[in-house]
Short mmCIF file of C-alpha atoms in Angstrom, two decimals:
data_model
loop_
_atom_site.label_atom_id
_atom_site.label_comp_id
_atom_site.label_asym_id
_atom_site.label_seq_id
_atom_site.Cartn_x
_atom_site.Cartn_y
_atom_site.Cartn_z
CA MET O 1 46.30 77.52 102.79
CA PHE O 2 42.96 76.61 104.29
CA PRO O 3 40.21 76.38 101.80
CA THR O 4 36.50 77.26 102.03
CA GLU O 5 34.09 74.86 103.68
CA PRO O 6 30.48 75.22 104.37
CA ALA O 7 29.38 78.11 106.77
CA ALA O 8 29.20 77.06 110.12
CA VAL O 9 27.95 79.04 113.41
CA ASN O 10 30.30 76.98 115.70
CA ASN O 11 33.85 75.82 115.41
CA GLY O 12 33.17 72.32 117.15
CA PHE O 13 31.89 68.91 115.71
CA GLY O 14 28.90 70.76 114.29
CA ALA O 15 30.93 72.65 111.54
CA LEU O 16 32.65 69.31 110.64
CA LEU O 17 29.57 67.48 110.14
CA LYS O 18 28.62 69.95 107.49
CA ASN O 19 31.94 69.38 105.82
CA ARG O 20 31.47 66.62 103.15
CA ALA O 21 35.08 66.07 102.24
CA PHE O 22 36.10 66.12 105.58
CA MET O 23 33.51 63.31 106.62
CA LEU O 24 34.53 61.03 103.75
CA LEU O 25 38.21 61.12 104.86
CA TRP O 26 37.05 60.62 108.54
CA ILE O 27 34.89 57.55 107.70
CA GLY O 28 37.73 56.22 105.08
CA GLN O 29 40.37 56.77 108.05
CA LEU O 30 38.11 54.77 110.50
CA VAL O 31 37.45 51.83 108.36
CA SER O 32 41.24 51.75 107.24
CA GLN O 33 42.47 51.94 110.76
CA LEU O 34 39.88 49.00 111.73
CA ALA O 35 41.25 47.00 108.67
CA ASP O 36 44.86 47.54 110.07
CA LYS O 37 43.92 46.06 113.40
CA VAL O 38 42.00 43.21 112.09
CA PHE O 39 44.76 42.47 109.72
CA PHE O 40 47.42 42.08 112.54
CA VAL O 41 44.94 39.53 114.11
CA LEU O 42 44.33 37.76 110.74
CA MET O 43 48.20 37.33 110.62
CA ILE O 44 48.49 35.67 113.90
CA ALA O 45 45.44 33.52 113.11
CA LEU O 46 47.21 32.28 109.97
CA LEU O 47 50.41 31.46 111.64
CA GLU O 48 48.96 27.92 112.39
CA TYR O 49 48.46 27.12 108.57
CA TYR O 50 51.85 28.33 107.40
CA PRO O 51 54.59 25.74 108.25
CA SER O 52 57.95 27.07 109.61
CA PRO O 53 60.55 24.35 109.99
CA GLY O 54 63.16 25.60 112.64
CA PHE O 55 60.82 27.94 114.27
CA ALA O 56 59.41 27.39 117.69
CA GLN O 57 55.85 28.74 118.13
CA ASN O 58 57.06 32.09 120.23
CA SER O 59 59.69 32.79 117.74
CA LYS O 60 57.17 32.76 114.88
CA TYR O 61 55.12 35.44 116.79
CA SER O 62 58.30 37.70 117.33
CA THR O 63 59.37 37.11 113.71
CA LEU O 64 56.06 38.36 112.40
CA MET O 65 55.67 41.24 114.73
CA VAL O 66 59.27 42.27 113.67
CA ALA O 67 58.22 42.15 109.79
CA PHE O 68 54.92 44.37 110.79
CA THR O 69 57.20 46.80 112.88
CA ILE O 70 60.33 47.17 110.82
CA PRO O 71 58.77 49.13 107.83
CA ALA O 72 57.52 51.84 110.13
CA ILE O 73 61.22 52.57 111.51
CA LEU O 74 62.74 52.06 107.68
CA PHE O 75 60.14 53.92 105.69
CA GLY O 76 58.48 56.39 108.20
CA SER O 77 60.12 59.46 106.63
CA ALA O 78 60.30 58.20 103.17
CA GLY O 79 56.38 58.13 102.93
CA GLY O 80 56.22 61.99 103.91
CA ILE O 81 58.56 62.73 100.97
CA PHE O 82 56.34 61.11 98.50
CA VAL O 83 53.26 62.77 100.21
CA ASP O 84 54.72 66.16 99.21
CA ARG O 85 55.37 65.19 95.66
CA PHE O 86 52.02 63.30 94.68
CA PRO O 87 48.60 64.03 95.23
CA LYS O 88 47.41 62.85 98.78
CA LYS O 89 44.14 61.54 97.69
CA LEU O 90 46.04 59.39 95.08
CA ILE O 91 48.41 58.08 98.03
CA MET O 92 45.51 57.38 100.38
CA VAL O 93 43.08 55.72 97.93
CA GLY O 94 46.18 53.84 96.29
CA SER O 95 47.35 52.64 99.51
CA ASP O 96 44.27 51.33 100.71
CA VAL O 97 43.75 49.41 97.10
CA VAL O 98 47.15 47.88 97.24
CA ARG O 99 46.88 46.56 100.75
CA GLY O 100 43.29 45.11 99.88
CA ILE O 101 44.63 43.55 96.75
CA LEU O 102 47.81 41.94 98.83
CA THR O 103 45.47 40.54 101.50
CA LEU O 104 43.09 39.07 98.99
CA CYS O 105 46.27 37.44 97.27
CA LEU O 106 47.02 35.37 100.24
CA PRO O 107 44.82 32.46 99.70
CA PHE O 108 46.24 32.02 96.25
CA LEU O 109 49.96 31.96 97.23
CA PRO O 110 51.86 29.21 98.72
CA ARG O 111 51.22 28.72 102.28
CA GLU O 112 54.88 29.21 103.25
CA PHE O 113 55.96 31.16 106.43
CA LEU O 114 58.28 33.28 104.27
CA ILE O 115 55.48 34.23 101.98
CA LEU O 116 53.44 35.48 105.01
CA LEU O 117 56.24 37.57 106.25
CA ILE O 118 56.87 39.13 102.88
CA VAL O 119 52.98 39.97 102.47
CA THR O 120 53.29 41.58 106.14
CA PHE O 121 56.11 43.34 105.32
CA ALA O 122 54.91 44.85 102.18
CA ILE O 123 51.39 45.79 103.64
CA SER O 124 52.99 47.41 106.70
CA THR O 125 55.38 49.34 104.15
CA VAL O 126 52.49 50.91 102.20
CA THR O 127 50.73 51.76 105.49
CA GLN O 128 53.69 53.96 105.94
CA PHE O 129 52.59 56.14 102.81
CA PHE O 130 48.91 56.41 104.12
CA ALA O 131 49.62 57.88 107.74
CA PRO O 132 51.40 61.13 106.59
CA ALA O 133 49.15 61.69 103.42
CA GLU O 134 45.97 61.59 105.77
CA GLN O 135 47.63 63.92 108.33
CA ALA O 136 48.64 66.37 105.53
CA ALA O 137 45.23 66.02 103.85
CA ILE O 138 43.20 67.42 106.91
CA PRO O 139 44.52 71.16 106.81
CA LEU O 140 43.59 71.06 102.96
CA ILE O 141 39.76 70.55 103.78
CA VAL O 142 39.13 71.87 107.24
CA ARG O 143 39.30 75.56 108.03
CA ARG O 144 42.10 76.82 110.39
CA GLU O 145 39.61 77.32 113.31
CA ASN O 146 38.09 74.03 112.85
CA LEU O 147 41.43 71.99 113.01
CA LEU O 148 41.46 71.49 116.88
CA ALA O 149 37.86 69.85 116.54
CA ALA O 150 39.10 67.87 113.39
CA ASN O 151 42.10 66.30 115.27
CA ALA O 152 39.97 65.58 118.30
CA LEU O 153 37.70 63.52 116.19
CA PHE O 154 40.53 61.75 114.47
CA SER O 155 42.16 61.04 117.66
CA SER O 156 39.02 59.75 119.20
CA THR O 157 38.29 57.51 116.44
CA MET O 158 41.95 56.30 115.99
CA MET O 159 41.92 55.15 119.60
CA GLY O 160 38.52 53.53 119.20
CA ALA O 161 39.71 51.68 116.30
CA LEU O 162 42.65 50.50 118.30
CA ILE O 163 40.19 49.14 121.09
CA VAL O 164 37.35 47.76 118.98
CA GLY O 165 39.88 46.47 116.33
CA PHE O 166 41.46 43.99 118.47
CA ALA O 167 38.13 43.30 120.28
CA VAL O 168 36.14 42.42 117.46
CA GLY O 169 38.88 41.07 115.11
CA GLU O 170 38.85 37.41 116.29
CA PRO O 171 34.82 37.10 116.21
CA MET O 172 34.78 38.90 112.77
CA LEU O 173 37.34 36.44 111.32
CA SER O 174 35.72 33.39 112.93
CA TRP O 175 32.33 34.69 111.47
CA ALA O 176 33.77 35.24 108.09
CA LYS O 177 35.58 31.68 108.23
CA ASP O 178 32.22 30.14 109.08
CA LEU O 179 30.25 32.11 106.53
CA LEU O 180 32.62 32.32 103.52
CA GLY O 181 34.78 29.37 103.83
CA GLU O 182 37.83 28.44 105.64
CA LYS O 183 40.02 29.00 102.70
CA TYR O 184 39.43 32.70 101.84
CA GLY O 185 36.77 33.86 104.26
CA GLN O 186 39.10 35.70 106.48
CA GLU O 187 41.18 37.32 103.98
CA LEU O 188 38.23 38.58 101.75
CA VAL O 189 36.48 40.33 104.84
CA VAL O 190 40.04 42.25 105.62
CA GLY O 191 40.83 43.13 101.92
CA ALA O 192 37.15 44.28 101.59
CA LEU O 193 37.70 46.68 104.54
CA TYR O 194 40.61 48.18 102.61
CA VAL O 195 38.70 48.47 99.28
CA PHE O 196 35.77 49.91 101.04
CA SER O 197 38.01 52.67 102.70
CA ALA O 198 39.40 53.45 99.11
CA ILE O 199 35.97 53.64 97.60
CA VAL O 200 34.53 56.18 100.62
CA MET O 201 37.64 58.49 100.05
CA GLN O 202 37.29 58.50 96.20
CA PRO O 203 34.78 61.32 95.93
CA ILE O 204 37.01 63.61 97.95
CA ASN O 205 38.05 66.78 96.06
CA PHE O 206 40.68 69.21 97.70
CA LYS O 207 42.87 71.67 96.22
CA GLU O 208 46.56 70.71 96.49
CA ASN O 209 49.33 72.91 96.56
CA LYS O 210 50.63 73.75 92.82
CA ALA O 211 54.10 72.28 93.38
CA THR O 212 52.64 68.83 94.35
CA ASP O 213 50.69 68.85 91.01
CA ASP O 214 53.73 69.72 88.85
CA ALA O 215 54.98 66.85 86.42
CA GLU O 216 58.47 68.20 86.88
CA ALA O 217 58.27 67.26 90.50
CA VAL O 218 61.15 64.83 90.84
CA ILE O 219 61.81 62.69 93.83
CA ARG O 220 65.04 63.43 95.44
CA PRO O 221 64.92 61.46 98.91
CA TRP O 222 68.26 62.78 100.17
CA ALA O 223 67.64 66.47 99.32
CA ASP O 224 64.00 66.33 100.64
CA PHE O 225 65.09 64.63 103.85
CA LYS O 226 67.59 67.27 104.62
CA GLN O 227 65.05 70.22 103.73
CA GLY O 228 62.69 68.58 106.19
CA LEU O 229 65.38 68.51 108.77
CA ARG O 230 66.50 72.30 108.12
CA TYR O 231 62.78 73.12 108.62
CA LEU O 232 62.38 71.51 111.61
CA LYS O 233 65.71 72.82 112.96
CA LYS O 234 64.36 76.48 112.07
CA ASN O 235 60.82 75.93 113.18
CA ARG O 236 61.30 75.43 116.97
CA LEU O 237 57.76 75.53 117.62
CA VAL O 238 56.99 72.72 115.27
CA LEU O 239 59.82 70.58 116.65
CA ASN O 240 58.90 71.34 120.07
CA ALA O 241 55.37 70.01 119.45
CA MET O 242 56.77 66.93 117.78
CA LEU O 243 58.87 66.49 120.82
CA GLN O 244 55.93 66.36 122.90
CA LEU O 245 54.00 64.02 120.97
CA VAL O 246 57.03 61.51 120.80
CA THR O 247 57.31 61.88 124.61
CA LEU O 248 53.49 61.01 124.82
CA TYR O 249 53.85 58.11 122.84
CA CYS O 250 56.80 56.63 124.95
CA VAL O 251 54.68 56.98 127.94
CA PHE O 252 51.94 54.86 126.27
CA ALA O 253 54.38 52.40 125.08
CA ALA O 254 55.79 51.75 128.18
CA LEU O 255 52.24 51.69 129.73
CA MET O 256 51.42 48.58 127.51
CA VAL O 257 54.51 47.03 129.15
CA LEU O 258 54.02 48.03 132.94
CA SER O 259 50.01 47.12 132.48
CA ILE O 260 50.87 43.52 132.29
CA ARG O 261 52.57 43.78 135.92
CA LEU O 262 49.79 46.31 137.08
CA ALA O 263 47.27 43.39 136.46
CA ALA O 264 49.19 41.01 138.57
CA GLU O 265 49.27 43.68 141.23
CA PHE O 266 45.58 44.36 141.13
CA GLY O 267 44.50 40.69 141.37
CA LEU O 268 43.88 40.21 137.66
CA LYS O 269 45.48 37.71 135.30
CA GLU O 270 48.35 38.73 133.10
CA LYS O 271 46.41 38.53 129.90
CA GLN O 272 43.77 40.87 131.30
CA PHE O 273 46.07 43.87 131.08
CA GLY O 274 43.93 45.24 128.25
CA PHE O 275 41.71 46.57 130.77
CA PHE O 276 44.07 49.12 131.63
CA LEU O 277 44.85 50.15 128.17
CA ALA O 278 41.23 50.18 127.46
CA ALA O 279 40.40 52.55 130.40
CA ALA O 280 43.37 54.84 128.98
CA GLY O 281 41.63 54.66 125.50
CA VAL O 282 38.22 55.66 127.00
CA GLY O 283 40.01 58.66 128.65
CA MET O 284 41.36 59.89 125.41
CA VAL O 285 38.22 59.59 123.70
CA LEU O 286 36.43 61.60 126.40
CA GLY O 287 39.33 64.12 126.33
CA ALA O 288 39.51 64.56 122.64
CA ALA O 289 35.51 64.86 122.33
CA SER O 290 35.58 67.37 125.09
CA LEU O 291 38.24 69.45 123.13
CA GLY O 292 36.25 69.04 119.98
CA ASN O 293 33.28 70.50 121.51
CA TRP O 294 34.54 73.09 123.57
CA GLY O 295 38.16 73.79 122.52
CA GLU O 296 37.58 77.40 121.39
CA LYS O 297 36.55 78.17 125.07
CA LEU O 298 39.98 76.92 126.10
CA HIS O 299 41.89 79.11 123.85
CA GLY O 300 44.96 80.44 125.61
CA LYS O 301 45.19 77.80 128.26
CA PRO O 302 48.43 75.66 128.95
CA LEU O 303 46.56 72.48 127.67
CA PRO O 304 49.73 70.51 127.09
CA LEU O 305 51.43 71.44 130.60
CA ILE O 306 48.13 70.36 132.31
CA GLY O 307 48.13 67.12 130.30
CA PHE O 308 51.72 66.41 131.15
CA LEU O 309 51.17 67.02 135.17
CA MET O 310 47.92 65.16 134.88
CA MET O 311 49.84 62.09 133.40
CA ALA O 312 52.62 62.54 135.81
CA LEU O 313 50.19 62.60 138.89
CA VAL O 314 48.42 59.39 137.70
CA LEU O 315 51.79 57.60 137.41
CA GLY O 316 52.95 58.58 140.83
CA LEU O 317 49.62 57.82 142.41
CA PHE O 318 49.59 54.22 140.95
CA THR O 319 52.44 53.46 143.66
CA PHE O 320 49.92 54.17 146.48
CA ILE O 321 46.76 52.47 145.36
CA ASN O 322 45.54 48.89 145.47
CA HIS O 323 41.86 49.04 144.37
CA LEU O 324 41.14 47.88 140.87
CA ALA O 325 38.23 50.30 140.30
CA LEU O 326 40.38 53.38 141.33
CA ALA O 327 43.46 52.11 139.08
CA LEU O 328 41.09 52.04 136.18
CA GLY O 329 39.73 55.54 136.74
CA LEU O 330 43.32 56.74 137.13
CA CYS O 331 44.03 54.95 133.78
CA ALA O 332 40.88 57.11 132.07
CA MET O 333 42.40 59.99 133.63
CA LEU O 334 45.77 59.57 132.19
CA GLY O 335 43.99 59.19 128.90
CA ILE O 336 42.27 62.68 129.31
CA GLY O 337 45.72 64.12 130.16
CA ALA O 338 47.05 62.57 126.97
CA SER O 339 44.36 63.94 124.61
CA LEU O 340 45.16 67.57 126.22
CA ILE O 341 48.74 66.91 124.67
CA GLY O 342 47.99 64.95 121.57
CA VAL O 343 45.19 66.95 120.05
CA PRO O 344 46.69 70.54 120.57
CA MET O 345 50.00 69.60 119.31
CA GLN O 346 48.99 67.85 116.22
CA THR O 347 46.85 70.86 115.56
CA LEU O 348 49.69 73.25 115.88
CA ILE O 349 52.06 71.17 113.58
CA GLN O 350 49.25 71.43 111.02
CA GLN O 351 48.62 75.12 111.56
CA GLN O 352 52.34 76.53 111.60
CA THR O 353 53.48 73.93 108.60
CA PRO O 354 53.25 75.49 105.00
CA PRO O 355 51.45 72.86 102.57
CA THR O 356 54.64 72.08 100.58
CA MET O 357 56.31 70.76 103.74
CA LEU O 358 53.29 69.09 105.41
CA GLY O 359 54.27 65.43 104.07
CA LYS O 360 57.86 65.83 104.98
CA VAL O 361 56.93 67.00 108.51
CA PHE O 362 54.33 64.25 109.15
CA GLY O 363 56.74 61.59 107.61
CA PHE O 364 59.36 62.58 110.26
CA GLN O 365 56.61 62.61 112.94
CA ASN O 366 55.44 59.19 111.92
CA HIS O 367 59.11 58.00 111.98
CA ALA O 368 59.81 59.68 115.34
CA VAL O 369 56.64 58.11 116.84
CA ASN O 370 57.25 54.50 115.53
CA ILE O 371 60.72 54.64 117.27
CA ALA O 372 59.33 56.14 120.32
CA LEU O 373 57.05 53.26 120.47
CA SER O 374 59.62 50.75 119.77
CA LEU O 375 62.22 51.73 122.21
CA PRO O 376 60.18 51.51 125.45
CA LEU O 377 58.82 48.13 124.55
CA ALA O 378 62.34 46.84 124.37
CA ILE O 379 63.76 48.39 127.77
CA THR O 380 60.81 48.93 129.99
CA GLY O 381 60.56 45.08 130.92
CA PRO O 382 64.36 44.76 131.94
CA ILE O 383 64.47 48.05 133.90
CA THR O 384 61.22 47.05 135.89
CA ASP O 385 62.95 43.57 136.52
CA ALA O 386 65.84 45.45 137.90
CA PHE O 387 64.53 48.14 140.01
CA GLY O 388 60.80 47.11 140.68
CA LEU O 389 57.62 48.48 139.36
CA ARG O 390 57.04 51.13 141.86
CA THR O 391 60.52 52.67 141.46
CA VAL O 392 59.85 52.68 137.51
CA LEU O 393 56.31 54.46 138.02
CA VAL O 394 57.85 57.18 140.37
CA VAL O 395 60.80 57.85 137.88
CA MET O 396 58.26 58.17 134.92
CA SER O 397 56.27 60.53 136.92
CA ILE O 398 59.09 62.61 137.47
CA VAL O 399 60.49 62.73 133.92
CA VAL O 400 56.78 63.33 132.34
CA ALA O 401 56.50 66.23 134.84
CA ALA O 402 59.87 67.66 133.82
CA VAL O 403 59.13 67.28 130.19
CA GLY O 404 55.95 69.13 130.34
CA VAL O 405 57.37 72.04 132.49
CA TRP O 406 60.32 72.34 130.18
CA ALA O 407 58.29 72.29 127.01
CA TRP O 408 56.04 74.79 128.35
CA GLN O 409 58.69 77.20 129.56
CA ASN O 410 60.13 76.96 125.98
CA THR O 411 57.06 77.78 124.14
CA ARG O 412 54.52 79.33 126.48
CA ARG O 413 55.02 82.62 124.57
CA VAL O 414 53.86 81.40 121.40
CA LEU O 415 51.87 78.62 122.38
CA LYS O 416 49.33 81.09 124.16
CA ASP O 417 48.63 82.47 120.55
CA VAL O 418 48.03 79.48 118.59
CA ILE O 419 46.20 77.00 120.88
#
């Protein structure tokens, strides 16, 4: 299940740096993640060039965001089914090439709002195949004892791409428009990022499970979907880990909404809410980096329980402070707690899932996480308006602590042996 990689004297980042296949996958993932964020900025920037009679400006933004997020809910699980049937390298490289070509085609298509929505929907749909293939590929090129460090590095760069991508998106697109021309300069840069990601990952060679290479492997979506459900129902450890990840993403989605109100509470402009998210992102990077370097020394420790309790403490403390620097520090602490949940749970799922089920499991995870991100975004605002910011934070604190204790009580006997 876990192939040979270059010998290493440690199980931290040092071992990964000597693993050529993993480094190519990591760089490709980083570039692809950056392209995703800049693409979203590009779609917002292009709205002014695409007339849409009957749509108000805010309605155009909302419609575009729906076109970008709906594929994640509709096709999250379907992507995982294909990942188990076809070579993962083909899916990842092919997804990047298709997204690059679609982006590069934009300047040559009619400038109509419907066309922009269709291209956005198509690119977001293709992304649902890339994500589970990427996660399923990691255990095929990384030793079992190095999975924690690998997931820590992926988590760090994923959050880094989220912070940096949105920050550099507008300057990068402005530079491209000035240097390469207003007509196609922006699309050329984003498309080139996707194509570059594909080129970087092309040399990767890893041995897939034989079943995924069989020509007789026929796509049976409903049968494969039920097979994945049966596996999750049977493997309570994997299911529990996935539920903890879903809870984690629910908290972060709610925080995205609450941070707008928090900005006003601490004397910032509402549009400066990104400071809180950036601080949480920095905390996640620090926590993931620490796990990657010293994770083997923490074997047997209740990391997810500590993470949930740390996040609950931070949410509760927000109701008692009024100093901005302290609030940003608490956000960083919340990010560290999140890394103690996300990195070990992602590693556990990879360790405990057989190669023939990796795609289905990560497809389900991708699907569940996307729903988990969508629901809090929809309900947190109205609930906060009805009950107030402090009440919502206290309730969230209690719920997060309860989920952490419940999850640890249900899995502590087996978790001590695998994380």
